[in-house]
Amino acid sequence: MKIFTTSQIREIDKYTIDHEPIASIDLMERAADALFGRIVHSISSHKRIIVFCGPGNNGGDGLALARMMHYAGYNIEVYYLQASNYSADFLINLDRIKKTSIFLRVISADSDFPKTGSDSIIVDALYGSGLARPLDGVADELVKYLNASDAKVISIDIPSGLFGDINPYPNPNSVIEADICLTLQFPKKSFFFPENERFFKQWIVLPIGLHPKTIENTATPFYYMGIEEIKGIIVPRKTFSHKGTYGHSLIVAGSMGMMGAASLCTLSAVKSGSGLVTMHIPKCGYTIAQQIVPMAMCRVDADEYIVKSVPDIDKFNSICIGPGLGTNPLTVKALKDLITRVKVPLLLDADALNIISESKELLSALPMNTIITPHPGEFDRLFGKSSCGAERMEKAIDAAKKFKLIIVLKGAYTQIINSDGSVSFNSTGNAGMATGGSGDVLSGIITGLLAQGYSPINSAQLGVFLHGLAGDIAEKKLGQCSLSAENIIESLPLAFKCVLE
């Protein structure tokens, strides 16, 4: 699914109106019908529904929705902001509301605000994603008043006061804090950044039938990656295949006290379908590794406690280095040496990234399309501290293009930034995966996919999706609080099965 700027969405709306063709008021009716279909399945008709409308087309959507819900037997009240100018479609729907028995009141001062409570449902149709300035006056006061209410809040398209693309940080503006946002046709870019989390607990995309041709032809570097996109990447296994068909992964990982990371990464590479997997670990981890991952081969370093050299890498189809590796000077030297010799797809994680953050000249030495998988702290150490998620993403885009890297920026809606600067936001995963070892599992999955011949960008996209889906499967069985990295690995076969069905 493409993610567009607010100006692009306006152009797509206009193209749909001109080329479907459909009158703008009828397109608004279509949007309201999609909203109505979603809301009536989740809200009892006995609830008190209070719809707050602004003067533009977002308010027009709210008026049309209110009328539909009224005819369906809901107890509807409508309040709309006094303004000097209203959109043409707003006025048409206002006239239609006036022909019903719906309670209707204009808001010109805070004395016009209705009493709300936990028995009420607020529908926020004040301002849409095209808002370009902070709210002020009575609209600002109304948003603060609604945020102080105990009522459940449903926002149409976007919580009023939030900009669709980039918001200031810290955000000093008044913004509706919605329980759910029913966004029209496309998710908005601002939904994917942690600084905006407090403005909605959940968002759902509702298709409204915008013209498929203009959606296809409108260029964007931003995408929301769902199962349909992943089904186009994953390749079923062939009947006459064998372990050699699916490549040989090398996991360079571990140090004294950190063999869990190495083992989790290796086991994940096995479970992701790599035909063969070899661990290169310090001597101290040999017994641990053989017991935890008996299906992998184990190659021990000359050193007892650390990795200090990585010889003989030519037979491998993919290499991961970093989980639990440590930053001993001899390990640093081994990493630098590996970077100069590697000729197969390479993934760097954890301590490999920490080493590079202290020797940033190594970024320019990395082979093209090397995958790095930093969490926000690791990313900031590599490329400088960011004040918010939106700024961090922009830095990641610049870094991916400059160094020709694929950056997997981990977190909610993990971002996969391609070396051309395009960004895929992942749709799977949950907060239960915020636990030690989860990142090691992800690195192993991607490395195993690389060994099978998937391109670096497809390996990153497929690996991130499957990792999150396995976490979601585990969450359904176990909940979030006690979910562990091991549970993600255990659920990985079901994640593959789900995607391949």
Coordinates of C-alpha atoms in Angstrom, one line a residue:
M1 CA 0.0 0.0 0.0
K2 CA 1.4 3.4 -1.0
I3 CA 1.6 6.2 1.5
F4 CA 1.1 9.7 0.1
T5 CA 1.6 13.2 1.2
T6 CA -1.5 15.2 2.0
S7 CA -1.1 17.3 -1.2
Q8 CA -0.9 14.0 -3.3
I9 CA -4.0 12.8 -1.6
R10 CA -5.8 16.0 -2.7
E11 CA -4.7 15.4 -6.3
I12 CA -5.8 11.8 -6.2
D13 CA -9.2 12.9 -4.9
K14 CA -9.4 15.5 -7.7
Y15 CA -8.5 12.9 -10.3
T16 CA -11.1 10.5 -9.1
I17 CA -13.8 13.2 -9.2
D18 CA -12.7 14.2 -12.8
H19 CA -12.1 10.8 -14.3
E20 CA -14.5 8.3 -12.6
P21 CA -16.4 10.6 -12.9
I22 CA -18.1 11.3 -9.7
A23 CA -19.4 14.5 -8.0
S24 CA -17.4 15.5 -5.0
I25 CA -20.5 15.3 -2.8
D26 CA -21.0 11.8 -3.9
L27 CA -17.4 10.8 -3.2
M28 CA -18.0 12.3 0.3
E29 CA -21.1 10.1 0.6
R30 CA -19.0 7.1 -0.4
A31 CA -16.5 7.9 2.4
A32 CA -19.3 8.4 4.9
D33 CA -20.8 5.0 3.9
A34 CA -17.4 3.3 4.6
L35 CA -17.2 5.0 8.0
F36 CA -20.8 4.0 8.7
G37 CA -20.2 0.4 7.8
R38 CA -17.3 0.2 10.2
I39 CA -18.9 2.0 13.1
V40 CA -22.3 0.3 13.2
H41 CA -20.6 -3.1 13.7
S42 CA -18.8 -1.9 16.8
I43 CA -21.1 0.6 18.5
S44 CA -24.5 -0.1 20.1
S45 CA -27.4 2.0 18.8
H46 CA -28.3 2.7 22.4
K47 CA -25.2 4.8 22.9
R48 CA -25.2 8.6 22.8
I49 CA -23.2 9.7 19.7
I50 CA -21.9 13.3 19.5
V51 CA -20.5 14.3 16.2
F52 CA -18.2 17.4 16.1
C53 CA -17.7 18.9 12.7
G54 CA -15.3 21.5 11.4
P55 CA -16.0 23.8 8.4
G56 CA -14.2 21.8 5.7
N57 CA -14.7 18.4 4.0
N58 CA -13.7 16.5 7.1
G59 CA -16.7 18.1 8.8
G60 CA -18.8 17.3 5.7
D61 CA -17.8 13.6 6.2
G62 CA -19.0 13.9 9.8
L63 CA -22.4 15.4 8.8
A64 CA -23.0 12.7 6.2
L65 CA -22.1 10.0 8.7
A66 CA -24.4 11.5 11.3
R67 CA -27.3 11.4 8.9
M68 CA -26.7 7.8 8.0
M69 CA -26.5 6.8 11.7
H70 CA -29.6 8.7 12.4
Y71 CA -31.6 6.8 9.8
A72 CA -30.2 3.6 11.2
G73 CA -31.7 4.4 14.6
Y74 CA -28.8 5.9 16.5
N75 CA -29.2 8.7 19.0
I76 CA -27.2 11.4 17.2
E77 CA -26.2 15.0 18.2
V78 CA -24.3 17.2 15.9
Y79 CA -22.2 20.3 16.8
Y80 CA -20.4 22.3 14.2
L81 CA -17.9 25.1 14.5
Q82 CA -18.9 28.6 13.5
A83 CA -16.8 29.9 10.7
S84 CA -16.7 32.6 8.0
N85 CA -16.3 30.1 5.2
Y86 CA -17.5 26.5 4.8
S87 CA -16.7 24.1 2.0
A88 CA -19.4 23.6 -0.6
D89 CA -19.9 19.9 0.3
F90 CA -20.1 20.8 4.0
L91 CA -23.0 23.2 3.2
I92 CA -24.8 20.6 1.1
N93 CA -24.6 18.1 4.0
L94 CA -25.6 20.7 6.5
D95 CA -28.7 21.4 4.6
R96 CA -29.5 17.7 4.5
I97 CA -29.0 17.4 8.3
K98 CA -31.4 20.3 8.8
K99 CA -34.1 18.4 7.0
T100 CA -33.9 15.6 9.7
S101 CA -34.8 15.6 13.4
I102 CA -31.1 15.4 14.4
F103 CA -30.2 17.7 17.3
L104 CA -28.0 20.4 15.7
R105 CA -26.1 23.2 17.3
V106 CA -23.4 25.7 16.2
I107 CA -20.4 26.2 18.4
S108 CA -19.3 29.8 18.7
A109 CA -18.0 29.8 22.3
D110 CA -17.0 27.3 25.0
S111 CA -20.5 27.9 26.5
D112 CA -21.8 25.9 23.6
F113 CA -19.8 22.8 24.4
P114 CA -22.1 19.8 25.4
K115 CA -21.6 17.8 28.5
T116 CA -19.9 14.5 27.7
G117 CA -19.1 11.4 29.8
S118 CA -18.3 7.7 29.7
D119 CA -21.8 7.0 28.3
S120 CA -21.0 9.1 25.2
I121 CA -19.2 8.3 22.0
I122 CA -17.5 11.3 20.4
V123 CA -16.9 11.4 16.6
D124 CA -14.2 13.8 15.8
A125 CA -14.8 15.3 12.3
L126 CA -13.2 18.7 13.0
Y127 CA -10.2 18.8 10.7
G128 CA -8.6 16.3 8.3
S129 CA -5.1 15.5 7.3
G130 CA -4.7 18.6 5.2
L131 CA -4.5 20.8 8.2
A132 CA -1.4 23.0 7.9
R133 CA -1.5 25.3 10.9
P134 CA -2.1 24.8 14.7
L135 CA -5.7 25.1 15.9
D136 CA -6.6 28.3 17.7
G137 CA -9.6 30.0 19.2
V138 CA -12.7 28.0 20.0
A139 CA -11.4 24.9 18.0
D140 CA -8.3 24.8 20.2
E141 CA -10.5 25.1 23.3
L142 CA -12.9 22.4 22.1
V143 CA -10.1 19.9 21.5
K144 CA -8.7 20.5 25.0
Y145 CA -12.3 20.1 26.4
L146 CA -12.8 16.8 24.5
N147 CA -9.5 15.4 25.6
A148 CA -10.5 16.0 29.2
S149 CA -13.7 13.9 28.7
D150 CA -14.2 10.3 29.7
A151 CA -16.0 9.6 26.4
K152 CA -14.6 7.2 23.8
V153 CA -13.3 9.2 20.8
I154 CA -13.4 8.1 17.1
S155 CA -11.5 10.4 14.7
I156 CA -12.3 10.5 11.0
D157 CA -9.2 10.3 8.8
I158 CA -6.8 11.8 11.4
P159 CA -7.1 13.1 15.0
S160 CA -7.9 16.8 14.6
G161 CA -4.9 19.0 15.1
L162 CA -2.4 16.4 13.9
F163 CA -0.7 17.2 10.6
G164 CA -0.7 14.3 8.0
D165 CA 3.0 14.5 7.2
I166 CA 5.5 16.0 9.6
N167 CA 4.6 17.5 13.0
P168 CA 6.7 19.7 15.3
Y169 CA 8.5 18.0 18.2
P170 CA 7.8 18.4 21.0
N171 CA 4.3 19.1 19.7
P172 CA 2.9 22.2 21.4
N173 CA -0.4 22.1 19.4
S174 CA -3.8 20.9 20.6
V175 CA -4.5 17.5 19.1
I176 CA -7.4 15.2 19.7
E177 CA -6.4 12.1 21.7
A178 CA -8.5 9.4 19.9
D179 CA -9.2 5.8 20.9
I180 CA -9.5 4.9 17.3
C181 CA -8.8 6.6 14.0
L182 CA -10.7 5.6 10.9
T183 CA -8.4 6.8 8.1
L184 CA -9.6 7.1 4.6
Q185 CA -8.0 5.1 1.8
F186 CA -4.4 5.5 2.9
P187 CA -2.5 5.6 6.2
K188 CA -0.9 9.0 6.9
K189 CA 2.8 9.3 7.3
S190 CA 2.5 10.8 10.8
F191 CA 0.9 7.5 12.1
F192 CA 4.3 5.7 12.0
F193 CA 6.3 7.8 14.4
P194 CA 6.5 7.2 18.2
E195 CA 6.1 10.8 19.1
N196 CA 2.5 10.7 17.8
E197 CA 1.5 7.5 19.6
R198 CA -0.5 9.4 22.3
F199 CA -2.9 10.8 19.6
F200 CA -4.5 7.4 18.8
K201 CA -4.6 3.9 20.3
Q202 CA -5.4 2.3 17.0
W203 CA -5.9 3.2 13.3
I204 CA -7.8 1.4 10.6
V205 CA -7.6 2.1 6.9
L206 CA -11.0 2.3 5.1
P207 CA -11.0 2.1 1.3
I208 CA -13.3 4.7 -0.3
G209 CA -12.8 3.8 -3.9
L210 CA -10.3 6.4 -5.1
H211 CA -9.3 5.9 -8.7
P212 CA -6.8 2.9 -9.0
K213 CA -5.1 4.4 -12.1
T214 CA -4.0 7.6 -10.3
I215 CA -3.0 5.6 -7.2
E216 CA -0.8 3.4 -9.4
N217 CA 0.7 6.3 -11.4
T218 CA 1.4 8.6 -8.4
A219 CA 5.0 8.1 -7.3
T220 CA 6.0 7.9 -3.6
P221 CA 9.0 6.6 -1.7
F222 CA 6.8 5.4 1.2
Y223 CA 4.9 2.1 1.5
Y224 CA 3.0 0.2 4.1
M225 CA 4.0 -3.5 3.8
G226 CA 1.2 -6.1 4.3
I227 CA 0.7 -9.7 3.6
E228 CA -0.2 -9.2 -0.1
E229 CA 3.1 -7.5 -0.8
I230 CA 4.9 -10.3 1.1
K231 CA 3.1 -13.0 -0.9
G232 CA 4.6 -11.5 -4.0
I233 CA 8.1 -12.0 -2.6
I234 CA 8.2 -15.4 -1.0
V235 CA 9.0 -18.4 -3.1
P236 CA 7.6 -21.9 -2.4
R237 CA 10.1 -24.8 -2.2
K238 CA 10.6 -27.0 -5.2
T239 CA 10.0 -30.8 -5.0
F240 CA 13.4 -31.8 -6.2
S241 CA 15.4 -29.5 -3.9
H242 CA 17.9 -30.4 -1.2
K243 CA 19.8 -28.6 1.5
G244 CA 22.4 -27.3 -1.0
T245 CA 19.5 -25.6 -2.9
Y246 CA 18.9 -23.2 0.0
G247 CA 22.4 -21.9 0.7
H248 CA 24.8 -21.8 3.6
S249 CA 24.7 -19.1 6.3
L250 CA 27.5 -18.1 8.5
I251 CA 26.7 -16.5 11.9
V252 CA 29.7 -14.8 13.5
A253 CA 28.6 -14.1 17.0
G254 CA 29.0 -14.6 20.7
S255 CA 31.5 -13.9 23.5
M256 CA 31.9 -14.9 27.1
G257 CA 28.5 -14.5 28.8
M258 CA 26.7 -13.7 25.5
M259 CA 26.2 -17.0 23.8
G260 CA 22.5 -16.7 24.1
A261 CA 22.5 -14.0 21.4
A262 CA 24.6 -16.2 19.1
S263 CA 22.4 -19.2 19.6
L264 CA 19.1 -17.4 19.0
C265 CA 20.5 -15.9 15.8
T266 CA 21.7 -19.2 14.6
L267 CA 18.5 -21.1 15.4
S268 CA 16.5 -18.4 13.6
A269 CA 18.6 -18.8 10.5
V270 CA 17.9 -22.5 10.6
K271 CA 14.1 -21.9 11.1
S272 CA 14.0 -19.4 8.2
G273 CA 15.0 -22.2 5.8
S274 CA 18.7 -21.8 5.2
G275 CA 19.9 -25.2 3.9
L276 CA 23.0 -25.1 6.1
V277 CA 24.0 -22.9 9.0
T278 CA 27.5 -22.6 10.6
M279 CA 28.3 -20.7 13.8
H280 CA 31.7 -19.1 14.3
I281 CA 32.0 -18.5 18.0
P282 CA 34.7 -18.4 20.7
K283 CA 35.7 -21.7 22.3
C284 CA 33.8 -21.0 25.5
G285 CA 30.5 -21.3 23.7
Y286 CA 31.1 -24.6 22.0
T287 CA 29.1 -26.8 24.4
I288 CA 26.3 -24.3 24.7
A289 CA 25.9 -23.9 21.0
Q290 CA 25.9 -27.7 20.3
Q291 CA 23.2 -28.2 22.8
I292 CA 21.0 -25.3 21.9
V293 CA 21.4 -25.6 18.1
P294 CA 22.4 -29.2 17.3
M295 CA 21.2 -28.8 13.7
A296 CA 23.9 -26.1 13.0
M297 CA 27.6 -26.7 12.5
C298 CA 29.9 -25.1 15.0
R299 CA 33.3 -23.5 14.1
V300 CA 35.3 -22.3 17.1
D301 CA 37.7 -19.3 17.1
A302 CA 41.3 -19.6 18.2
D303 CA 40.4 -17.5 21.3
E304 CA 38.7 -18.9 24.3
Y305 CA 36.4 -15.9 25.1
I306 CA 36.0 -13.7 22.0
V307 CA 36.0 -13.8 18.2
K308 CA 39.4 -12.5 17.0
S309 CA 39.5 -13.8 13.4
V310 CA 37.1 -15.1 10.8
P311 CA 38.9 -17.2 8.2
D312 CA 37.6 -19.2 5.3
I313 CA 34.4 -17.3 4.3
D314 CA 34.3 -18.2 0.6
K315 CA 32.0 -21.2 0.9
F316 CA 29.1 -19.2 2.5
N317 CA 26.2 -17.6 0.7
S318 CA 25.4 -15.1 3.5
I319 CA 27.1 -13.8 6.6
C320 CA 25.8 -12.2 9.8
I321 CA 28.1 -10.7 12.3
G322 CA 27.4 -8.9 15.6
P323 CA 25.0 -10.6 18.0
G324 CA 26.7 -10.9 21.4
L325 CA 30.1 -10.3 19.7
G326 CA 31.5 -7.8 22.2
T327 CA 33.9 -4.9 21.3
N328 CA 37.3 -6.3 22.3
P329 CA 40.1 -4.6 20.1
L330 CA 40.9 -8.0 18.6
T331 CA 37.2 -8.4 17.6
V332 CA 37.2 -4.9 16.1
K333 CA 40.2 -6.0 14.0
A334 CA 38.4 -9.2 12.9
L335 CA 35.3 -7.2 11.8
K336 CA 37.4 -4.7 9.8
D337 CA 39.2 -7.6 8.1
L338 CA 35.9 -9.4 7.3
I339 CA 34.5 -6.3 5.7
T340 CA 37.4 -6.1 3.3
R341 CA 37.1 -9.7 2.2
V342 CA 33.4 -10.4 2.1
K343 CA 31.9 -11.1 -1.4
V344 CA 28.4 -12.4 -0.3
P345 CA 25.4 -10.5 1.2
L346 CA 26.3 -9.2 4.6
L347 CA 24.2 -8.3 7.7
L348 CA 25.6 -6.3 10.6
D349 CA 23.8 -6.1 14.0
A350 CA 24.4 -5.3 17.6
D351 CA 28.1 -5.1 18.6
A352 CA 29.1 -4.9 14.9
L353 CA 27.2 -1.7 14.7
N354 CA 28.6 -0.5 18.0
I355 CA 32.1 -1.1 16.7
I356 CA 31.3 0.9 13.5
S357 CA 29.9 3.7 15.6
E358 CA 33.4 4.1 17.0
S359 CA 35.1 3.8 13.6
K360 CA 32.6 5.5 11.2
E361 CA 35.0 5.4 8.3
L362 CA 34.0 1.7 8.1
L363 CA 30.6 2.8 6.8
S364 CA 32.2 3.8 3.5
A365 CA 33.9 0.4 3.3
L366 CA 30.8 -1.7 3.6
P367 CA 29.8 -3.6 0.4
M368 CA 26.8 -2.2 -1.5
N369 CA 23.4 -3.3 -0.1
T370 CA 24.9 -4.4 3.2
I371 CA 22.0 -4.7 5.7
I372 CA 22.3 -3.1 9.1
T373 CA 19.6 -3.6 11.7
P374 CA 19.9 -0.9 14.4
H375 CA 17.5 -0.2 17.2
P376 CA 17.0 3.6 17.8
G377 CA 19.9 3.8 20.2
E378 CA 22.3 2.0 17.9
F379 CA 21.2 4.2 15.0
D380 CA 21.8 7.4 17.0
R381 CA 25.3 6.3 17.8
L382 CA 26.0 5.6 14.2
F383 CA 24.4 8.7 12.6
G384 CA 23.8 11.2 15.4
K385 CA 21.1 11.7 17.9
S386 CA 17.6 12.4 16.7
S387 CA 15.0 14.4 18.6
C388 CA 12.1 12.3 17.3
G389 CA 11.1 9.4 15.0
A390 CA 10.4 11.6 12.0
E391 CA 13.9 13.1 12.1
R392 CA 15.5 9.7 12.7
M393 CA 13.8 8.4 9.5
E394 CA 15.0 11.3 7.4
K395 CA 18.6 10.6 8.7
A396 CA 18.2 7.0 7.8
I397 CA 17.1 7.8 4.3
D398 CA 20.1 10.1 3.8
A399 CA 22.5 7.5 5.3
A400 CA 21.0 4.6 3.2
K401 CA 21.5 6.7 0.0
K402 CA 24.9 8.0 0.9
F403 CA 26.5 4.6 1.9
K404 CA 24.3 2.4 -0.4
L405 CA 23.0 0.5 2.6
I406 CA 19.7 -1.2 3.5
I407 CA 18.8 0.0 7.0
V408 CA 16.3 -2.0 9.1
L409 CA 15.3 0.6 11.7
K410 CA 13.7 -1.5 14.4
G411 CA 10.7 -0.6 16.5
A412 CA 6.9 -0.4 16.0
Y413 CA 6.2 -0.3 12.2
T414 CA 9.9 -1.2 11.7
Q415 CA 11.2 0.8 8.7
I416 CA 13.1 -0.9 5.9
I417 CA 15.0 1.8 4.1
N418 CA 16.4 0.8 0.7
S419 CA 19.6 2.2 -0.7
D420 CA 17.5 4.3 -3.1
G421 CA 15.9 6.0 -0.2
S422 CA 12.5 4.3 -0.4
V423 CA 10.9 3.3 2.9
S424 CA 8.6 0.3 3.7
F425 CA 6.8 0.4 7.0
N426 CA 6.1 -3.0 8.4
S427 CA 2.5 -4.0 9.4
T428 CA 3.3 -6.9 11.8
G429 CA 4.6 -7.1 15.4
N430 CA 3.6 -6.0 18.8
A431 CA 5.0 -4.6 22.1
G432 CA 5.6 -8.0 23.5
M433 CA 8.5 -8.3 21.2
A434 CA 10.3 -5.5 23.0
T435 CA 12.5 -8.0 24.8
G436 CA 16.1 -9.2 24.8
G437 CA 17.0 -11.5 22.0
S438 CA 14.2 -10.4 19.6
G439 CA 16.7 -8.5 17.5
D440 CA 19.0 -11.5 17.3
V441 CA 16.1 -13.6 16.0
L442 CA 15.4 -11.0 13.3
S443 CA 19.1 -11.0 12.2
G444 CA 19.1 -14.8 11.9
I445 CA 15.9 -14.8 9.9
I446 CA 17.2 -12.2 7.4
T447 CA 20.5 -14.0 7.1
G448 CA 18.8 -17.3 6.4
L449 CA 16.7 -15.7 3.6
L450 CA 19.8 -14.1 2.1
A451 CA 21.5 -17.5 1.9
Q452 CA 18.5 -18.8 -0.1
G453 CA 19.0 -16.3 -2.8
Y454 CA 16.5 -13.6 -1.9
S455 CA 17.8 -10.1 -2.8
P456 CA 19.0 -8.0 0.2
I457 CA 16.0 -5.7 0.1
N458 CA 13.5 -8.6 -0.3
S459 CA 15.3 -10.5 2.5
A460 CA 14.9 -7.5 4.8
Q461 CA 11.3 -6.9 3.9
L462 CA 10.3 -10.6 4.1
G463 CA 12.4 -11.2 7.3
V464 CA 10.9 -8.2 9.1
F465 CA 7.3 -9.2 8.2
L466 CA 7.8 -12.9 9.2
H467 CA 9.5 -11.9 12.4
G468 CA 6.6 -9.6 13.4
L469 CA 4.0 -12.1 12.3
A470 CA 5.6 -14.8 14.4
G471 CA 5.5 -12.4 17.3
D472 CA 1.8 -11.8 16.7
I473 CA 1.1 -15.5 16.6
A474 CA 3.0 -15.9 19.9
E475 CA 1.1 -13.0 21.4
K476 CA -2.3 -14.6 20.6
K477 CA -1.3 -17.7 22.6
L478 CA 0.7 -16.1 25.4
G479 CA -0.1 -12.4 25.6
Q480 CA 2.6 -9.7 25.6
C481 CA 4.1 -9.4 29.0
S482 CA 5.9 -12.8 29.1
L483 CA 6.6 -13.2 25.4
S484 CA 10.2 -14.1 24.8
A485 CA 12.6 -14.4 21.8
E486 CA 12.3 -18.1 22.0
N487 CA 8.5 -17.9 21.5
I488 CA 9.1 -15.9 18.3
I489 CA 11.3 -18.7 17.0
E490 CA 8.7 -21.3 18.0
S491 CA 6.0 -19.4 16.0
L492 CA 8.1 -18.9 12.9
P493 CA 7.0 -22.1 11.1
L494 CA 3.4 -20.9 11.5
A495 CA 4.3 -17.5 10.2
F496 CA 5.8 -19.1 7.0
K497 CA 2.8 -21.3 6.6
C498 CA 0.4 -18.3 6.9
V499 CA 2.2 -16.4 4.2
L500 CA 2.5 -19.4 1.9
E501 CA -1.1 -20.4 2.1

